[in-house]
Amino acid sequence: MEFKFDLHTHTIASGHAYSTVQEMAKAAADKGLELLGITEHAKGIPGTCDEIYFHNMRIIPRKMYGIDLMFGSEINIIDYDGSLSMDAELIEKTLDIRIAGIHTPCYEIGSVAQNTQAYVKAIENPMIDIISHPDDARIPIDYETIVDAAKENHTLLEINNSSLDCLSSRVNAWENLQIMLRLCEEKNVLVVADTDSHISTAVGVFDHVEVLLKEMNFPEELVVNRSVDLLKQEILKHREIRKIGRP
Ligand SMILES: [Zn+2]
Ligand SMILES: [Zn+2]
């Protein structure tokens, strides 16, 4: 399938990534993407940027090398109530795209029920559009609960290409993503594929995701990367749910 965008990537501002905004944008344009998301780590990851970095992102052009750009953050989920490592005001004022994920330096791994609740609370949070890499056996979760919550809230669960790489520190991602994707297929839930690139050469490279989707014969229409319009509609639906109030 054709991936029109890659929304989860990091630049040197994240402290352990190796390319600049312009190098990432150029790489995305060369790959033929229509849209690139740059989502630096939030507070809690050693060496990442300070809050002022997010405040000043307004000065960066949202178009470079002929493609659209969105700037955001991959925010840490820090406890079982789904608390985030960034203030609501900063999120709402500065981020075009909002990803939340669990990273072991910023989260004490709990039981399946506790980890699942942490994710569900983030999924229900209208400020969070995407859940990054819910695929790591070190943080065990109940996939059916997560997929049901994602469906109800129009929050996108991620198929993370980096998790599927043999270099990844995450554990059993192939098996866990298969479980998650089977449930998404059964329940008709959209998912997003991202590269989580930490260097420009990885931008728009969905090699492992493609193998996984093919192996599973996963329906292409459930992968939101096929259309930027579909992505924007889904994000709007998610943000609207809260605006009109949840039942
Ligand atoms: Zn991450
Ligand atoms: Zn990341």
Short mmCIF file of C-alpha atoms and ligand atoms in Angstrom, two decimals:
data_model
loop_
_atom_site.label_atom_id
_atom_site.label_comp_id
_atom_site.label_asym_id
_atom_site.label_seq_id
_atom_site.Cartn_x
_atom_site.Cartn_y
_atom_site.Cartn_z
CA MET A 1 0.00 0.00 0.00
CA GLU A 2 1.00 3.60 -0.36
CA PHE A 3 1.79 5.46 2.85
CA LYS A 4 0.98 9.15 2.34
CA PHE A 5 2.38 10.32 5.65
CA ASP A 6 4.62 9.53 8.58
CA LEU A 7 3.52 11.34 11.73
CA HIS A 8 5.88 10.12 14.43
CA THR A 9 9.53 11.16 14.02
CA HIS A 10 12.25 12.82 16.10
CA THR A 11 15.03 15.33 15.34
CA ILE A 12 18.19 16.29 17.23
CA ALA A 13 15.92 18.24 19.59
CA SER A 14 14.89 14.94 21.21
CA GLY A 15 18.45 14.42 22.44
CA HIS A 16 19.05 10.93 21.05
CA ALA A 17 18.10 11.48 17.40
CA TYR A 18 20.45 12.62 14.69
CA SER A 19 18.87 14.80 11.98
CA THR A 20 17.53 18.33 11.73
CA VAL A 21 13.99 19.46 10.84
CA GLN A 22 15.13 20.32 7.33
CA GLU A 23 16.91 17.01 6.81
CA MET A 24 13.79 15.15 7.95
CA ALA A 25 11.52 17.25 5.72
CA LYS A 26 13.78 16.77 2.70
CA ALA A 27 13.88 13.01 3.30
CA ALA A 28 10.07 12.88 3.55
CA ALA A 29 9.72 14.83 0.29
CA ASP A 30 12.24 12.54 -1.44
CA LYS A 31 10.20 9.54 -0.27
CA GLY A 32 7.09 11.05 -1.88
CA LEU A 33 5.18 11.62 1.36
CA GLU A 34 2.50 14.31 1.42
CA LEU A 35 2.82 15.05 5.14
CA LEU A 36 5.48 14.63 7.82
CA GLY A 37 4.91 14.87 11.56
CA ILE A 38 7.82 15.77 13.82
CA THR A 39 7.08 14.83 17.41
CA GLU A 40 9.88 15.49 19.86
CA HIS A 41 10.00 13.75 23.19
CA ALA A 42 8.44 15.61 26.09
CA LYS A 43 9.94 16.16 29.52
CA GLY A 44 11.07 12.96 31.22
CA ILE A 45 13.24 11.55 28.44
CA PRO A 46 16.89 12.37 29.23
CA GLY A 47 18.34 15.07 26.99
CA THR A 48 15.15 16.15 25.25
CA CYS A 49 14.23 19.77 24.57
CA ASP A 50 12.80 22.22 27.07
CA GLU A 51 9.29 23.65 26.99
CA ILE A 52 10.50 26.76 25.18
CA TYR A 53 11.22 24.57 22.14
CA PHE A 54 7.52 23.71 21.86
CA HIS A 55 6.46 27.33 22.41
CA ASN A 56 8.68 28.49 19.58
CA MET A 57 7.59 25.87 17.04
CA ARG A 58 5.10 28.42 15.73
CA ILE A 59 7.91 30.04 13.74
CA ILE A 60 8.63 26.90 11.69
CA PRO A 61 7.02 26.87 8.23
CA ARG A 62 4.31 24.21 7.85
CA LYS A 63 5.44 23.56 4.32
CA MET A 64 8.96 22.69 3.15
CA TYR A 65 10.23 20.99 -0.01
CA GLY A 66 6.61 20.89 -1.26
CA ILE A 67 5.18 18.79 1.57
CA ASP A 68 3.08 19.63 4.62
CA LEU A 69 4.58 19.51 8.09
CA MET A 70 2.99 19.09 11.50
CA PHE A 71 4.90 19.70 14.71
CA GLY A 72 4.02 18.02 17.95
CA SER A 73 5.28 15.84 20.72
CA GLU A 74 5.42 12.27 21.87
CA ILE A 75 4.32 12.85 25.44
CA ASN A 76 4.96 10.38 28.25
CA ILE A 77 2.11 8.65 30.03
CA ILE A 78 3.48 8.72 33.56
CA ASP A 79 1.00 6.87 35.77
CA TYR A 80 -2.00 4.52 35.84
CA ASP A 81 -4.42 7.45 35.59
CA GLY A 82 -2.97 8.36 32.22
CA SER A 83 -1.35 11.57 33.48
CA LEU A 84 0.91 13.19 30.91
CA SER A 85 4.37 14.73 31.13
CA MET A 86 3.17 17.96 29.51
CA ASP A 87 0.68 20.55 30.75
CA ALA A 88 -2.66 20.77 28.98
CA GLU A 89 -2.08 24.41 28.13
CA LEU A 90 1.23 23.72 26.41
CA ILE A 91 -0.30 20.82 24.48
CA GLU A 92 -3.26 22.83 23.28
CA LYS A 93 -1.34 26.00 22.48
CA THR A 94 1.70 24.56 20.76
CA LEU A 95 1.17 21.10 19.27
CA ASP A 96 -0.32 20.35 15.84
CA ILE A 97 -0.19 16.63 16.55
CA ARG A 98 -0.24 14.89 19.93
CA ILE A 99 1.12 11.41 20.56
CA ALA A 100 1.23 9.70 23.95
CA GLY A 101 3.25 6.65 24.85
CA ILE A 102 4.74 4.76 27.74
CA HIS A 103 8.52 4.91 28.08
CA THR A 104 10.19 2.91 30.80
CA PRO A 105 12.30 5.77 32.24
CA CYS A 106 9.09 7.71 33.03
CA TYR A 107 6.66 5.00 34.12
CA GLU A 108 6.62 2.33 36.77
CA ILE A 109 5.40 -0.83 35.06
CA GLY A 110 2.27 -2.14 36.77
CA SER A 111 -0.13 -5.05 36.40
CA VAL A 112 -2.04 -5.72 33.18
CA ALA A 113 -5.03 -3.88 34.68
CA GLN A 114 -2.93 -0.88 35.69
CA ASN A 115 -1.07 -0.60 32.38
CA THR A 116 -4.31 -1.02 30.45
CA GLN A 117 -5.95 1.71 32.50
CA ALA A 118 -3.00 4.05 31.86
CA TYR A 119 -3.49 3.61 28.11
CA VAL A 120 -7.28 3.83 28.23
CA LYS A 121 -7.13 7.13 30.12
CA ALA A 122 -4.75 8.51 27.48
CA ILE A 123 -7.00 7.18 24.70
CA GLU A 124 -9.97 8.97 26.29
CA ASN A 125 -8.01 12.21 26.60
CA PRO A 126 -9.16 14.57 23.82
CA MET A 127 -5.70 16.10 23.71
CA ILE A 128 -4.12 12.84 22.56
CA ASP A 129 -4.54 11.84 18.91
CA ILE A 130 -2.28 8.78 18.69
CA ILE A 131 -0.99 6.12 21.09
CA SER A 132 2.60 5.23 20.25
CA HIS A 133 3.92 1.66 20.22
CA PRO A 134 1.36 -0.17 22.42
CA ASP A 135 3.30 -3.31 21.52
CA ASP A 136 5.91 -3.97 24.19
CA ALA A 137 5.64 -7.15 26.25
CA ARG A 138 7.56 -5.44 29.05
CA ILE A 139 4.38 -3.37 29.57
CA PRO A 140 1.64 -6.04 29.36
CA ILE A 141 -1.86 -4.86 28.47
CA ASP A 142 -5.29 -6.18 27.61
CA TYR A 143 -5.58 -5.55 23.88
CA GLU A 144 -9.32 -5.97 23.61
CA THR A 145 -9.92 -3.19 26.15
CA ILE A 146 -7.47 -0.87 24.38
CA VAL A 147 -8.97 -1.51 20.94
CA ASP A 148 -12.53 -0.97 22.23
CA ALA A 149 -11.47 2.34 23.82
CA ALA A 150 -9.69 3.44 20.63
CA LYS A 151 -12.81 2.68 18.60
CA GLU A 152 -15.12 4.55 20.93
CA ASN A 153 -12.85 7.60 21.12
CA HIS A 154 -11.52 7.67 17.55
CA THR A 155 -7.98 7.61 18.91
CA LEU A 156 -5.41 6.01 16.63
CA LEU A 157 -3.35 3.04 17.78
CA GLU A 158 0.06 2.87 16.18
CA ILE A 159 1.87 0.20 14.20
CA ASN A 160 5.43 1.32 14.92
CA ASN A 161 7.99 0.33 12.29
CA SER A 162 10.88 0.79 14.73
CA SER A 163 9.32 -1.64 17.23
CA LEU A 164 9.34 -4.30 14.51
CA ASP A 165 13.05 -3.84 13.81
CA CYS A 166 15.51 -6.34 15.27
CA LEU A 167 17.39 -3.39 16.80
CA SER A 168 14.39 -2.38 18.92
CA SER A 169 14.54 -2.66 22.69
CA ARG A 170 10.79 -3.37 22.78
CA VAL A 171 9.84 -7.00 23.32
CA ASN A 172 7.50 -9.24 21.27
CA ALA A 173 6.18 -6.40 19.12
CA TRP A 174 5.39 -8.67 16.16
CA GLU A 175 3.21 -10.96 18.27
CA ASN A 176 1.54 -8.13 20.15
CA LEU A 177 0.80 -6.12 17.02
CA GLN A 178 -0.72 -9.21 15.43
CA ILE A 179 -3.06 -9.54 18.40
CA MET A 180 -3.92 -5.83 18.25
CA LEU A 181 -4.44 -5.79 14.49
CA ARG A 182 -6.67 -8.89 14.47
CA LEU A 183 -8.91 -7.14 17.00
CA CYS A 184 -8.88 -3.93 14.93
CA GLU A 185 -9.90 -5.94 11.88
CA GLU A 186 -12.72 -7.72 13.72
CA LYS A 187 -14.02 -4.50 15.24
CA ASN A 188 -13.37 -2.28 12.22
CA VAL A 189 -10.97 0.12 13.95
CA LEU A 190 -8.59 2.44 12.08
CA VAL A 191 -4.86 2.28 12.86
CA VAL A 192 -1.89 4.48 11.96
CA ALA A 193 1.55 3.35 10.83
CA ASP A 194 4.55 5.44 11.85
CA THR A 195 8.28 4.99 11.51
CA ASP A 196 9.34 6.64 14.80
CA SER A 197 12.47 7.69 12.87
CA HIS A 198 15.39 9.02 14.85
CA ILE A 199 17.41 9.75 11.69
CA SER A 200 16.37 11.06 8.27
CA THR A 201 17.26 7.85 6.43
CA ALA A 202 14.41 6.09 8.26
CA VAL A 203 11.68 8.63 7.37
CA GLY A 204 8.86 7.07 5.35
CA VAL A 205 10.44 3.59 5.50
CA PHE A 206 7.60 1.21 6.41
CA ASP A 207 9.40 -2.01 5.47
CA HIS A 208 8.51 -4.05 8.56
CA VAL A 209 4.97 -2.68 8.73
CA GLU A 210 4.42 -3.74 5.12
CA VAL A 211 5.59 -7.28 5.85
CA LEU A 212 3.34 -7.51 8.90
CA LEU A 213 0.25 -6.17 7.11
CA LYS A 214 0.84 -8.46 4.16
CA GLU A 215 1.45 -11.50 6.34
CA MET A 216 -1.83 -10.81 8.14
CA ASN A 217 -3.71 -9.81 5.01
CA PHE A 218 -4.82 -6.79 7.01
CA PRO A 219 -7.43 -4.63 5.22
CA GLU A 220 -5.80 -1.57 3.68
CA GLU A 221 -8.89 0.57 4.27
CA LEU A 222 -8.25 0.41 8.02
CA VAL A 223 -4.78 1.93 7.67
CA VAL A 224 -5.28 5.67 7.91
CA ASN A 225 -1.96 6.39 6.12
CA ARG A 226 -3.68 5.85 2.78
CA SER A 227 -5.23 9.35 2.95
CA VAL A 228 -4.31 12.63 4.64
CA ASP A 229 -7.99 13.66 4.51
CA LEU A 230 -9.00 10.48 6.34
CA LEU A 231 -6.40 11.20 9.02
CA LYS A 232 -7.65 14.75 9.51
CA GLN A 233 -11.28 13.60 9.69
CA GLU A 234 -10.41 11.00 12.31
CA ILE A 235 -8.45 13.47 14.45
CA LEU A 236 -11.31 15.95 14.26
CA LYS A 237 -13.83 13.28 15.28
CA HIS A 238 -11.64 12.40 18.25
CA ARG A 239 -11.23 15.99 19.39
CA GLU A 240 -14.97 16.69 18.87
CA ILE A 241 -16.12 13.85 21.15
CA ARG A 242 -14.86 15.74 24.15
CA LYS A 243 -16.11 19.11 22.99
CA ILE A 244 -19.69 17.89 22.89
CA GLY A 245 -19.19 15.95 26.11
CA ARG A 246 -18.88 12.24 26.66
CA PRO A 247 -21.99 10.35 27.77
ZN ZN B 1 8.29 6.27 21.98
ZN ZN B 2 9.21 8.15 19.29
#
